[in-house]
Coordinates of C-alpha atoms in Angstrom, one line a residue:
M1 CA -28.8 -52.2 41.0
P2 CA -31.1 -51.0 43.8
K3 CA -30.7 -47.3 44.4
L4 CA -29.2 -46.3 47.7
P5 CA -30.4 -43.3 49.6
E6 CA -28.9 -40.0 48.5
G7 CA -25.6 -39.3 50.2
V8 CA -24.9 -42.9 51.2
L9 CA -21.5 -44.0 49.8
N10 CA -21.4 -40.9 47.6
L11 CA -22.0 -43.0 44.5
P12 CA -21.8 -41.4 41.0
K13 CA -25.1 -41.0 39.2
D14 CA -24.0 -43.5 36.5
Y15 CA -22.9 -46.2 39.0
N16 CA -23.6 -49.6 37.5
R17 CA -22.5 -53.3 37.5
D18 CA -19.2 -52.5 35.8
S19 CA -18.5 -49.8 38.4
L20 CA -19.2 -52.4 41.1
K21 CA -16.7 -54.8 39.5
Q22 CA -14.1 -52.1 39.4
D23 CA -14.7 -51.4 43.1
I24 CA -14.4 -55.1 44.0
V25 CA -11.1 -55.4 42.2
A26 CA -9.8 -52.2 43.9
G27 CA -11.0 -53.4 47.3
L28 CA -9.3 -56.7 47.0
T29 CA -6.1 -55.1 45.8
V30 CA -6.0 -52.8 48.9
I31 CA -6.6 -55.8 51.2
I32 CA -3.4 -57.4 50.1
M33 CA -1.5 -54.2 51.1
L34 CA -3.5 -53.3 54.2
V35 CA -3.3 -56.5 56.2
P36 CA 0.5 -56.5 56.6
Q37 CA 0.7 -52.7 56.8
G38 CA -2.1 -52.6 59.5
M39 CA -0.3 -55.1 61.6
A40 CA 3.1 -53.3 61.1
Y41 CA 1.6 -49.9 62.0
A42 CA -0.1 -51.3 65.1
L43 CA 3.3 -52.6 66.2
L44 CA 4.8 -49.1 65.5
A45 CA 2.1 -47.6 67.8
G46 CA 3.2 -49.9 70.6
L47 CA 0.0 -52.1 70.2
P48 CA -0.6 -55.8 69.5
P49 CA -0.5 -56.3 65.7
V50 CA -4.1 -57.5 65.7
M51 CA -5.3 -54.0 66.6
G52 CA -4.1 -52.8 63.2
L53 CA -6.6 -55.2 61.7
Y54 CA -9.4 -54.0 64.1
A55 CA -8.6 -50.4 62.8
S56 CA -9.0 -51.7 59.2
T57 CA -12.6 -52.8 59.5
I58 CA -15.3 -50.8 61.3
P59 CA -13.6 -47.3 60.7
L60 CA -13.4 -48.0 57.0
I61 CA -17.1 -48.8 56.8
I62 CA -18.1 -45.7 58.8
Y63 CA -16.0 -43.4 56.5
A64 CA -17.3 -45.1 53.4
L65 CA -20.9 -44.3 54.4
L66 CA -20.3 -40.7 55.5
G67 CA -17.2 -39.3 53.8
S68 CA -17.1 -37.0 50.8
S69 CA -14.2 -38.5 48.9
R70 CA -14.7 -41.5 46.6
K71 CA -11.0 -42.4 46.4
L72 CA -9.6 -41.9 50.0
A73 CA -8.5 -45.1 51.7
V74 CA -8.6 -44.7 55.4
G75 CA -6.9 -46.9 58.0
P76 CA -3.8 -47.1 60.2
V77 CA -0.9 -44.9 59.0
A78 CA 2.7 -44.5 60.1
M79 CA 2.3 -40.8 61.2
A80 CA -0.6 -41.4 63.5
S81 CA 1.0 -44.5 64.9
I82 CA 4.3 -42.8 65.9
L83 CA 2.3 -39.9 67.4
I84 CA 0.3 -42.3 69.5
F85 CA 3.5 -44.1 70.6
S86 CA 5.3 -40.9 71.5
G87 CA 2.4 -39.5 73.4
V88 CA 1.2 -42.6 75.3
S89 CA 4.5 -44.4 75.9
L90 CA 5.4 -41.7 78.4
H91 CA 2.5 -42.8 80.7
A92 CA 2.3 -46.6 80.3
E93 CA 4.4 -49.6 79.1
P94 CA 3.7 -50.3 75.3
Q95 CA 1.4 -53.3 74.7
S96 CA 0.3 -53.4 78.4
S97 CA -3.4 -53.4 79.2
E98 CA -3.0 -49.9 80.7
Y99 CA -1.3 -48.7 77.5
I100 CA -4.1 -50.1 75.3
T101 CA -6.8 -48.5 77.4
L102 CA -5.0 -45.1 77.1
V103 CA -4.7 -45.5 73.3
L104 CA -8.4 -46.3 72.9
L105 CA -9.3 -43.3 75.1
L106 CA -6.9 -41.2 72.9
T107 CA -8.6 -42.5 69.8
L108 CA -12.0 -41.5 71.1
M109 CA -10.7 -38.0 72.0
V110 CA -9.2 -37.6 68.5
G111 CA -12.6 -38.6 67.0
V112 CA -14.5 -36.2 69.2
M113 CA -12.2 -33.3 68.4
Q114 CA -12.5 -34.0 64.6
F115 CA -16.2 -34.3 64.8
V116 CA -16.7 -31.1 66.8
L117 CA -14.4 -29.2 64.5
G118 CA -16.5 -30.4 61.6
I119 CA -19.8 -29.5 63.4
I120 CA -18.6 -25.9 64.0
N121 CA -17.3 -25.6 60.4
A122 CA -13.7 -25.1 61.7
G123 CA -12.0 -26.9 58.8
A124 CA -10.6 -23.7 57.4
F125 CA -8.5 -23.3 60.5
V126 CA -6.4 -26.3 59.4
K127 CA -5.1 -24.1 56.6
F128 CA -3.2 -22.0 59.1
I129 CA -0.7 -24.8 59.4
S130 CA 1.6 -24.0 56.5
Q131 CA 2.7 -26.7 54.0
N132 CA 6.4 -26.0 54.9
V133 CA 5.6 -26.9 58.6
I134 CA 3.9 -30.1 57.5
N135 CA 6.8 -31.0 55.1
G136 CA 9.5 -30.4 57.8
F137 CA 7.4 -32.2 60.4
T138 CA 6.7 -35.2 58.3
S139 CA 10.3 -35.6 57.2
A140 CA 11.5 -35.5 60.8
V141 CA 8.8 -37.9 61.9
A142 CA 9.8 -40.3 59.1
I143 CA 13.3 -40.4 60.5
T144 CA 12.0 -40.9 64.0
I145 CA 9.8 -43.7 62.8
G146 CA 12.8 -45.3 61.1
F147 CA 15.0 -45.2 64.3
S148 CA 12.1 -46.4 66.4
Q149 CA 11.9 -49.6 64.3
L150 CA 15.5 -50.5 64.6
E151 CA 14.7 -52.4 67.8
N152 CA 12.5 -54.9 65.9
F153 CA 14.7 -54.7 62.7
F154 CA 18.0 -55.6 64.4
G155 CA 16.7 -57.4 67.6
I156 CA 18.3 -54.9 69.9
E157 CA 17.2 -52.8 72.9
M158 CA 16.1 -49.3 72.1
P159 CA 14.6 -46.7 74.4
N160 CA 10.9 -45.6 74.2
Q161 CA 11.9 -42.2 72.8
S162 CA 10.8 -39.9 70.0
R163 CA 13.9 -37.7 70.1
I164 CA 16.7 -38.5 67.8
L165 CA 19.8 -38.1 70.1
P166 CA 18.8 -40.8 72.6
L167 CA 17.9 -43.1 69.8
L168 CA 21.2 -42.5 68.0
T169 CA 23.1 -43.0 71.3
A170 CA 21.3 -46.3 72.0
L171 CA 21.9 -47.5 68.4
F172 CA 25.7 -47.1 68.6
Q173 CA 25.8 -48.6 72.1
N174 CA 23.9 -51.7 71.0
I175 CA 25.6 -52.4 67.7
P176 CA 27.5 -55.4 69.2
D177 CA 24.2 -56.9 70.4
I178 CA 22.6 -57.0 66.9
H179 CA 20.8 -60.4 66.5
I180 CA 22.2 -61.7 63.2
P181 CA 19.2 -64.0 62.1
T182 CA 16.8 -61.1 62.9
A183 CA 18.9 -58.6 61.0
M184 CA 19.2 -60.9 58.0
I185 CA 15.4 -61.4 57.7
G186 CA 14.9 -57.7 58.1
T187 CA 17.5 -56.8 55.6
V188 CA 16.3 -59.2 53.0
S189 CA 12.7 -58.1 53.5
L190 CA 13.7 -54.4 53.1
L191 CA 15.7 -55.2 49.9
I192 CA 12.7 -57.0 48.4
L193 CA 10.4 -54.1 49.3
T194 CA 12.7 -51.4 47.9
G195 CA 14.6 -53.2 45.2
L196 CA 11.6 -54.6 43.4
R197 CA 9.2 -51.7 43.9
R198 CA 9.5 -50.4 40.4
R199 CA 10.2 -53.7 38.7
T200 CA 7.1 -55.7 39.5
K201 CA 3.4 -55.3 40.2
L202 CA 3.4 -58.1 42.8
P203 CA 2.1 -57.3 46.3
L204 CA 5.6 -57.0 47.8
A205 CA 4.4 -56.5 51.4
L206 CA 2.4 -59.7 51.3
L207 CA 5.3 -61.5 49.6
V208 CA 7.6 -60.4 52.4
V209 CA 5.2 -61.5 55.0
T210 CA 4.7 -64.9 53.4
L211 CA 8.4 -65.6 52.8
S212 CA 9.4 -64.5 56.3
I213 CA 6.7 -66.7 57.9
V214 CA 7.9 -69.7 55.8
A215 CA 11.5 -69.1 56.7
V216 CA 10.8 -68.8 60.5
F217 CA 8.6 -71.9 60.5
F218 CA 10.9 -74.2 58.5
F219 CA 14.1 -73.1 60.2
R220 CA 12.5 -72.7 63.7
L221 CA 14.1 -69.3 63.9
D222 CA 11.8 -68.3 66.7
Q223 CA 13.7 -70.8 68.9
E224 CA 16.9 -68.9 67.8
G225 CA 15.7 -65.6 69.2
V226 CA 13.8 -64.1 66.3
Q227 CA 10.8 -62.3 67.8
I228 CA 7.5 -63.3 66.2
V229 CA 4.0 -62.0 66.4
G230 CA 2.7 -65.1 68.1
G231 CA -1.0 -65.8 68.7
V232 CA -3.4 -63.4 67.0
P233 CA -6.9 -63.5 68.4
K234 CA -9.7 -64.5 66.1
G235 CA -12.7 -62.4 65.4
F236 CA -13.7 -59.0 66.9
P237 CA -13.4 -58.0 70.5
G238 CA -16.5 -57.0 72.4
I239 CA -18.0 -53.5 72.0
A240 CA -17.0 -51.3 74.9
L241 CA -16.6 -47.6 75.4
P242 CA -13.1 -46.7 76.6
P243 CA -13.1 -45.7 80.3
L244 CA -13.4 -41.9 80.5
D245 CA -10.6 -40.9 82.9
L246 CA -10.5 -37.1 83.2
S247 CA -7.0 -37.0 84.5
A248 CA -5.8 -39.2 81.6
M249 CA -7.7 -37.1 79.2
Q250 CA -5.9 -34.0 80.4
V251 CA -2.6 -35.7 79.9
L252 CA -3.5 -37.0 76.4
F253 CA -5.1 -33.8 75.2
P254 CA -2.0 -32.3 73.4
T255 CA -1.4 -35.6 71.6
A256 CA -5.0 -36.0 70.6
L257 CA -5.1 -32.4 69.2
T258 CA -1.9 -33.0 67.3
I259 CA -3.2 -36.3 65.8
A260 CA -6.6 -34.7 64.9
L261 CA -5.0 -31.8 63.0
I262 CA -2.2 -33.7 61.3
A263 CA -4.6 -36.6 60.3
M264 CA -7.0 -34.1 58.8
M265 CA -4.2 -32.3 56.9
E266 CA -3.0 -35.7 55.5
S267 CA -6.5 -36.7 54.4
L268 CA -7.3 -33.3 52.7
S269 CA -3.9 -33.4 50.9
I270 CA -4.6 -36.9 49.6
T271 CA -8.1 -36.1 48.6
K272 CA -7.1 -33.0 46.6
T273 CA -4.3 -34.9 44.9
L274 CA -6.5 -37.8 43.8
A275 CA -9.6 -35.8 42.9
G276 CA -10.6 -36.1 39.3
K277 CA -12.9 -34.1 37.1
D278 CA -15.8 -36.2 38.0
S279 CA -15.2 -36.0 41.8
P280 CA -17.7 -34.2 43.9
P281 CA -16.5 -30.9 45.5
L282 CA -14.4 -31.5 48.6
N283 CA -16.3 -30.7 51.8
V284 CA -13.7 -30.1 54.5
N285 CA -16.1 -30.1 57.4
K286 CA -17.9 -33.3 56.1
E287 CA -14.5 -35.0 56.0
L288 CA -13.8 -33.9 59.6
R289 CA -17.1 -35.3 60.7
A290 CA -16.7 -38.6 58.8
I291 CA -13.2 -39.3 60.0
G292 CA -14.2 -38.1 63.5
L293 CA -17.1 -40.6 63.7
S294 CA -14.8 -43.3 62.3
N295 CA -12.4 -42.9 65.2
M296 CA -15.2 -42.4 67.8
I297 CA -17.0 -45.6 66.8
G298 CA -13.8 -47.5 66.0
A299 CA -12.5 -46.8 69.6
C300 CA -15.5 -48.9 70.8
F301 CA -14.3 -51.8 68.7
S302 CA -10.6 -51.7 69.9
A303 CA -9.5 -49.8 66.8
Y304 CA -6.9 -47.1 67.2
A305 CA -6.8 -43.7 65.4
V306 CA -7.1 -43.9 61.6
T307 CA -6.8 -41.4 58.8
G308 CA -6.2 -41.3 55.0
S309 CA -3.3 -43.3 53.7
F310 CA -1.5 -41.8 50.6
S311 CA 0.0 -45.1 49.5
R312 CA -3.2 -47.1 49.9
S313 CA -5.3 -44.3 48.4
A314 CA -3.0 -44.3 45.4
V315 CA -3.3 -48.0 45.0
N316 CA -7.1 -47.8 45.4
H317 CA -7.2 -45.1 42.7
G318 CA -4.8 -46.9 40.4
A319 CA -6.8 -50.1 40.7
G320 CA -9.8 -48.3 39.3
A321 CA -11.9 -47.6 42.4
V322 CA -15.1 -45.8 41.5
S323 CA -16.6 -45.2 44.9
Q324 CA -16.2 -46.0 48.6
V325 CA -17.8 -49.4 47.9
A326 CA -14.2 -50.4 47.4
M327 CA -13.4 -49.6 51.0
I328 CA -16.3 -51.6 52.2
I329 CA -15.0 -54.6 50.2
T330 CA -11.6 -54.0 51.8
A331 CA -13.1 -53.9 55.3
A332 CA -15.0 -57.1 54.6
G333 CA -11.9 -58.8 53.5
V334 CA -10.0 -57.8 56.6
G335 CA -12.9 -59.0 58.7
L336 CA -12.7 -62.4 57.0
T337 CA -9.0 -62.4 57.7
L338 CA -9.7 -61.8 61.4
F339 CA -12.2 -64.7 61.6
F340 CA -10.3 -67.3 59.5
L341 CA -6.7 -66.4 58.7
T342 CA -5.1 -65.1 61.9
P343 CA -3.4 -68.5 62.8
L344 CA -1.3 -68.0 59.6
F345 CA 0.4 -65.0 61.2
Y346 CA 1.7 -66.8 64.3
Y347 CA 5.3 -67.2 62.9
L348 CA 5.4 -63.7 61.3
P349 CA 8.7 -62.1 62.5
Q350 CA 8.5 -58.6 63.8
T351 CA 11.5 -57.7 61.8
A352 CA 9.5 -58.2 58.6
L353 CA 6.9 -55.8 59.9
A354 CA 9.7 -53.3 60.7
A355 CA 11.0 -53.6 57.2
I356 CA 7.5 -52.8 55.8
I357 CA 7.4 -49.7 58.0
L358 CA 10.9 -48.6 56.9
S359 CA 10.1 -48.9 53.2
A360 CA 6.8 -47.1 53.7
V361 CA 8.2 -44.1 55.5
A362 CA 11.3 -43.6 53.4
G363 CA 9.2 -41.6 50.9
L364 CA 8.0 -39.2 53.6
I365 CA 11.4 -37.5 53.8
N366 CA 10.7 -34.6 51.5
I367 CA 14.0 -33.0 50.8
P368 CA 12.9 -31.5 47.4
S369 CA 10.3 -29.4 49.2
L370 CA 13.2 -27.9 51.3
R371 CA 15.2 -27.0 48.3
Y372 CA 12.1 -25.5 46.6
A373 CA 11.3 -23.4 49.7
F374 CA 14.8 -22.0 50.0
R375 CA 14.9 -21.3 46.2
I376 CA 11.6 -19.4 46.2
K377 CA 11.5 -17.8 49.6
P378 CA 14.2 -18.4 52.2
A379 CA 11.9 -17.6 55.1
D380 CA 9.8 -20.6 54.2
G381 CA 12.9 -22.8 54.1
V382 CA 13.7 -21.5 57.6
V383 CA 10.3 -22.6 58.8
W384 CA 10.9 -26.1 57.2
V385 CA 14.3 -26.4 58.9
V386 CA 13.2 -25.2 62.3
T387 CA 10.2 -27.5 62.3
F388 CA 12.4 -30.4 61.2
A389 CA 15.1 -29.8 63.9
A390 CA 12.6 -29.1 66.7
T391 CA 10.7 -32.3 65.9
L392 CA 13.9 -34.4 66.0
L393 CA 15.6 -32.7 69.0
V394 CA 12.7 -31.6 71.2
G395 CA 10.0 -34.1 70.5
I396 CA 7.2 -34.7 68.0
Q397 CA 4.4 -32.7 69.6
W398 CA 6.6 -29.8 70.5
G399 CA 8.2 -29.8 67.1
L400 CA 4.9 -29.2 65.4
L401 CA 3.9 -26.4 67.9
I402 CA 7.3 -24.8 67.4
G403 CA 7.0 -25.0 63.6
V404 CA 3.5 -23.5 63.7
G405 CA 4.7 -20.7 66.1
V406 CA 7.6 -19.8 63.9
S407 CA 5.4 -19.9 60.8
L408 CA 2.9 -17.6 62.4
C409 CA 5.6 -15.2 63.6
I410 CA 6.9 -14.9 60.0
L411 CA 3.4 -14.4 58.8
I412 CA 2.7 -11.6 61.3
N413 CA 6.0 -10.0 60.4
R414 CA 5.0 -10.0 56.7
I415 CA 1.6 -8.5 57.5
S416 CA 3.1 -5.8 59.7
H417 CA 5.6 -4.8 57.0
P418 CA 3.4 -4.2 53.9
H419 CA 5.0 -3.6 50.5
I420 CA 5.3 0.1 50.0
V421 CA 7.3 1.6 47.1
E422 CA 8.3 5.0 45.9
E423 CA 7.5 5.6 42.3
G424 CA 9.0 7.7 39.5
W425 CA 8.4 8.5 35.9
D426 CA 9.8 5.9 33.4
E427 CA 10.2 7.6 30.1
I428 CA 10.6 4.2 28.3
S429 CA 7.3 2.7 29.4
K430 CA 5.6 6.0 29.8
S431 CA 4.3 5.1 33.2
Y432 CA 5.2 5.4 36.9
R433 CA 7.4 2.6 38.2
D434 CA 9.2 1.5 41.4
V435 CA 12.4 3.6 41.5
K436 CA 14.3 0.7 43.1
R437 CA 13.2 -1.9 40.7
F438 CA 13.5 0.3 37.7
P439 CA 16.6 2.5 38.0
Q440 CA 15.7 4.5 34.9
A441 CA 12.5 5.8 36.6
K442 CA 13.1 9.4 37.8
R443 CA 11.5 11.1 40.8
V444 CA 9.1 13.9 39.9
S445 CA 10.2 17.3 41.1
G446 CA 8.3 18.7 44.0
K447 CA 6.4 15.4 44.6
V448 CA 6.7 12.2 46.6
L449 CA 4.8 9.4 44.9
L450 CA 4.2 6.2 47.0
R451 CA 2.2 3.0 46.3
I452 CA 0.8 0.8 49.0
D453 CA 0.2 -2.9 48.0
A454 CA -1.6 -4.2 51.1
R455 CA -4.5 -3.7 53.3
I456 CA -4.0 -1.1 56.0
H457 CA -4.8 -2.2 59.6
F458 CA -3.7 -1.8 63.2
S459 CA -0.6 -4.1 62.9
N460 CA 1.1 -2.2 60.1
V461 CA 0.0 1.5 60.5
S462 CA 3.2 2.4 62.5
Y463 CA 5.4 0.9 59.7
L464 CA 3.3 2.8 57.1
E465 CA 3.7 6.1 58.9
K466 CA 7.4 5.5 59.3
V467 CA 7.9 4.7 55.6
V468 CA 5.9 7.8 54.5
E469 CA 7.8 10.1 56.9
T470 CA 11.1 8.7 55.8
A471 CA 10.3 9.2 52.1
I472 CA 9.2 12.8 52.8
K473 CA 12.3 13.6 54.8
E474 CA 14.6 12.2 52.1
A475 CA 12.7 14.2 49.4
E476 CA 13.0 17.4 51.4
E477 CA 16.8 16.9 51.7
N478 CA 17.1 16.3 47.9
M479 CA 14.6 18.7 46.5
D480 CA 14.4 22.5 46.5
T481 CA 10.7 22.4 47.4
L482 CA 8.2 19.7 48.2
H483 CA 4.5 20.4 47.5
D484 CA 2.7 17.1 47.2
V485 CA 2.7 13.6 48.6
V486 CA 0.5 11.4 46.4
I487 CA -0.2 7.9 47.8
D488 CA -1.5 5.4 45.2
M489 CA -4.1 3.2 47.0
G490 CA -4.8 0.9 44.1
G491 CA -3.4 -2.1 46.0
V492 CA -5.4 -1.4 49.2
N493 CA -8.6 -3.5 49.5
D494 CA -9.5 -2.8 53.1
I495 CA -8.6 -0.4 55.9
D496 CA -9.6 -0.4 59.6
T497 CA -10.2 2.4 62.1
A498 CA -6.5 2.4 63.1
G499 CA -5.5 2.8 59.5
I500 CA -7.9 5.6 58.9
E501 CA -6.6 7.5 62.0
A502 CA -3.0 7.0 60.7
L503 CA -3.9 8.5 57.4
E504 CA -5.6 11.4 59.1
R505 CA -2.5 12.1 61.2
L506 CA -0.4 12.3 58.0
I507 CA -2.9 14.7 56.4
R508 CA -2.9 17.0 59.5
K509 CA 0.8 16.8 60.2
Y510 CA 2.1 17.8 56.8
K511 CA -0.7 20.3 55.9
S512 CA -0.4 22.2 59.1
R513 CA 3.4 22.1 59.7
E514 CA 5.0 21.7 56.3
H515 CA 2.2 23.1 54.0
I516 CA 2.4 19.9 52.0
N517 CA -0.7 18.4 50.4
V518 CA -1.3 14.7 51.0
W519 CA -3.4 13.0 48.3
F520 CA -4.9 9.5 48.1
V521 CA -5.6 8.3 44.6
Q522 CA -7.1 5.2 42.9
L523 CA -9.3 4.5 45.9
K524 CA -11.3 1.4 45.5
G525 CA -15.0 1.4 46.2
P526 CA -15.0 -0.4 49.5
V527 CA -12.1 1.8 50.8
R528 CA -13.9 4.9 49.6
D529 CA -17.0 3.9 51.5
L530 CA -15.1 3.5 54.7
L531 CA -13.4 6.9 54.4
L532 CA -16.8 8.5 53.6
R533 CA -18.3 6.9 56.7
A534 CA -15.4 8.3 58.7
G535 CA -16.5 11.8 57.7
W536 CA -13.7 12.5 55.1
K537 CA -16.2 14.1 52.7
E538 CA -16.8 16.9 55.2
R539 CA -13.3 17.1 56.9
F540 CA -11.0 16.3 54.0
P541 CA -13.0 16.8 50.8
D542 CA -9.9 17.5 48.6
V543 CA -7.6 14.5 49.4
M544 CA -9.5 11.6 47.8
S545 CA -9.6 10.6 44.1
Y546 CA -10.7 7.5 42.2
L547 CA -8.4 8.3 39.3
P548 CA -5.2 6.2 38.7
L549 CA -1.9 8.0 39.6
D550 CA -0.9 9.1 36.1
E551 CA -4.4 10.5 35.3
F552 CA -4.6 12.2 38.6
L553 CA -1.2 14.0 38.1
K554 CA -2.4 15.1 34.6
K555 CA -5.6 16.6 35.9
K556 CA -4.5 17.9 39.3
Q557 CA -4.3 21.5 37.9
E558 CA -7.8 21.3 36.5
P559 CA -11.1 21.7 38.4
N560 CA -11.4 19.0 41.0
D561 CA -14.5 17.2 39.7
Y562 CA -12.3 14.1 39.7
M563 CA -12.1 14.2 43.5
I564 CA -14.6 12.3 45.6

């Protein structure tokens, strides 16, 4: 095979004809899944189904050429689709020309944001969105997606809403208006998709599409009120940059930022899950740039926002894909579908597409992650629940922001309340242990022994001083005399100027008022360097030691050559 330039398609060094055959098989397998899914997700986004096919061609090729993952399958996904619908439907009627223009502008904005984040190496900031926020958000969005598809699934009127209460109200009010033929097609389609999922390797989505088209065509169900896709344009639309309307961009900015971040989180999660031993190291910022360019260029070809798809990536991986050549095969297949096969989709009922969406998003409701969070750390479970509830009740964009806000508040609270324990001598283990965790550990007469297990900085110094002062006060009440306060700094890796000033206040306060010596032991090198630069060698030469707590207490009566 002719050798491609280094970096293009990220091909393995041993790529050969057999590898190409594997990629062709994987690419063809994904086509079967992507064509019906792409059309369904476009409908979910409030767009003509054909735009899902547009989003499954050019963006795939761009990512294949520039991305760092060999297994990631990009394209339309349910999450981005519902985010687009919830953000843009507030400003224009879905499927209208104005709506499509806004969606293409939004896609361009998403791409620019992702590309810029990749350029400035900001991929690490995505990690500040905790997994519990993502799990709660995704689970709520899956439910919202499900309710949003009931209009097509049952043939009833539903409001353009992303909040659960108006959707529930509309559903109950419109139950008498359910269109029976539409509901029957949708129900049978959903039963096929869910009931046969683990019993056959057949492409169930394609099977549902084929059977439903045949049923509508032969029984003329479109004349009985079953909504169909109708005419699907052939070929590609003209290349055009979406109109850059500044007022529209301001309105769409929150939605664009949400999609950019969530899309990147999904792609990174999928890439890490499917990465094998032979996979190249994941380059977060390269991924941002590749997906960003896919969306920027795709917007000029009437494609809406794409990202990594877990289901299609898993199929791509399972089918033996070796590189992103598989995605180029997939894009070429969708392109051929656009040019030659679109008339076949004329009688495709929208309820079948709704069934495809419902079966795909059911797996996004991640209840096990909620149980796990509450079992390990209840505060993380609270973050999950708050994000979930806020997304359902307040709205999709606000739900994510509220979840991130609560998560950061809990993080700040943890940082500002570092783990500080009082230690005592445990005769059984012959070591100093936490007196609360090990009841057999006894406090040492005349001494308060504390251990700090966190970095000391401006946000936690007041808590640190309070804990030390409380421990000293309790010791003075329970001991005849108190001579020494020894603070084990073995768990402290860093300290800022506010932390150093707080330690100096403790030294001065108890030395001058109470005649109590304050010692800092097991000081690590970086912390010692900071204290020495703060002038402690001259001002407090006898309070610092590099020895562990037990050795320090043994040698404290000896000459102080063990001091710093």
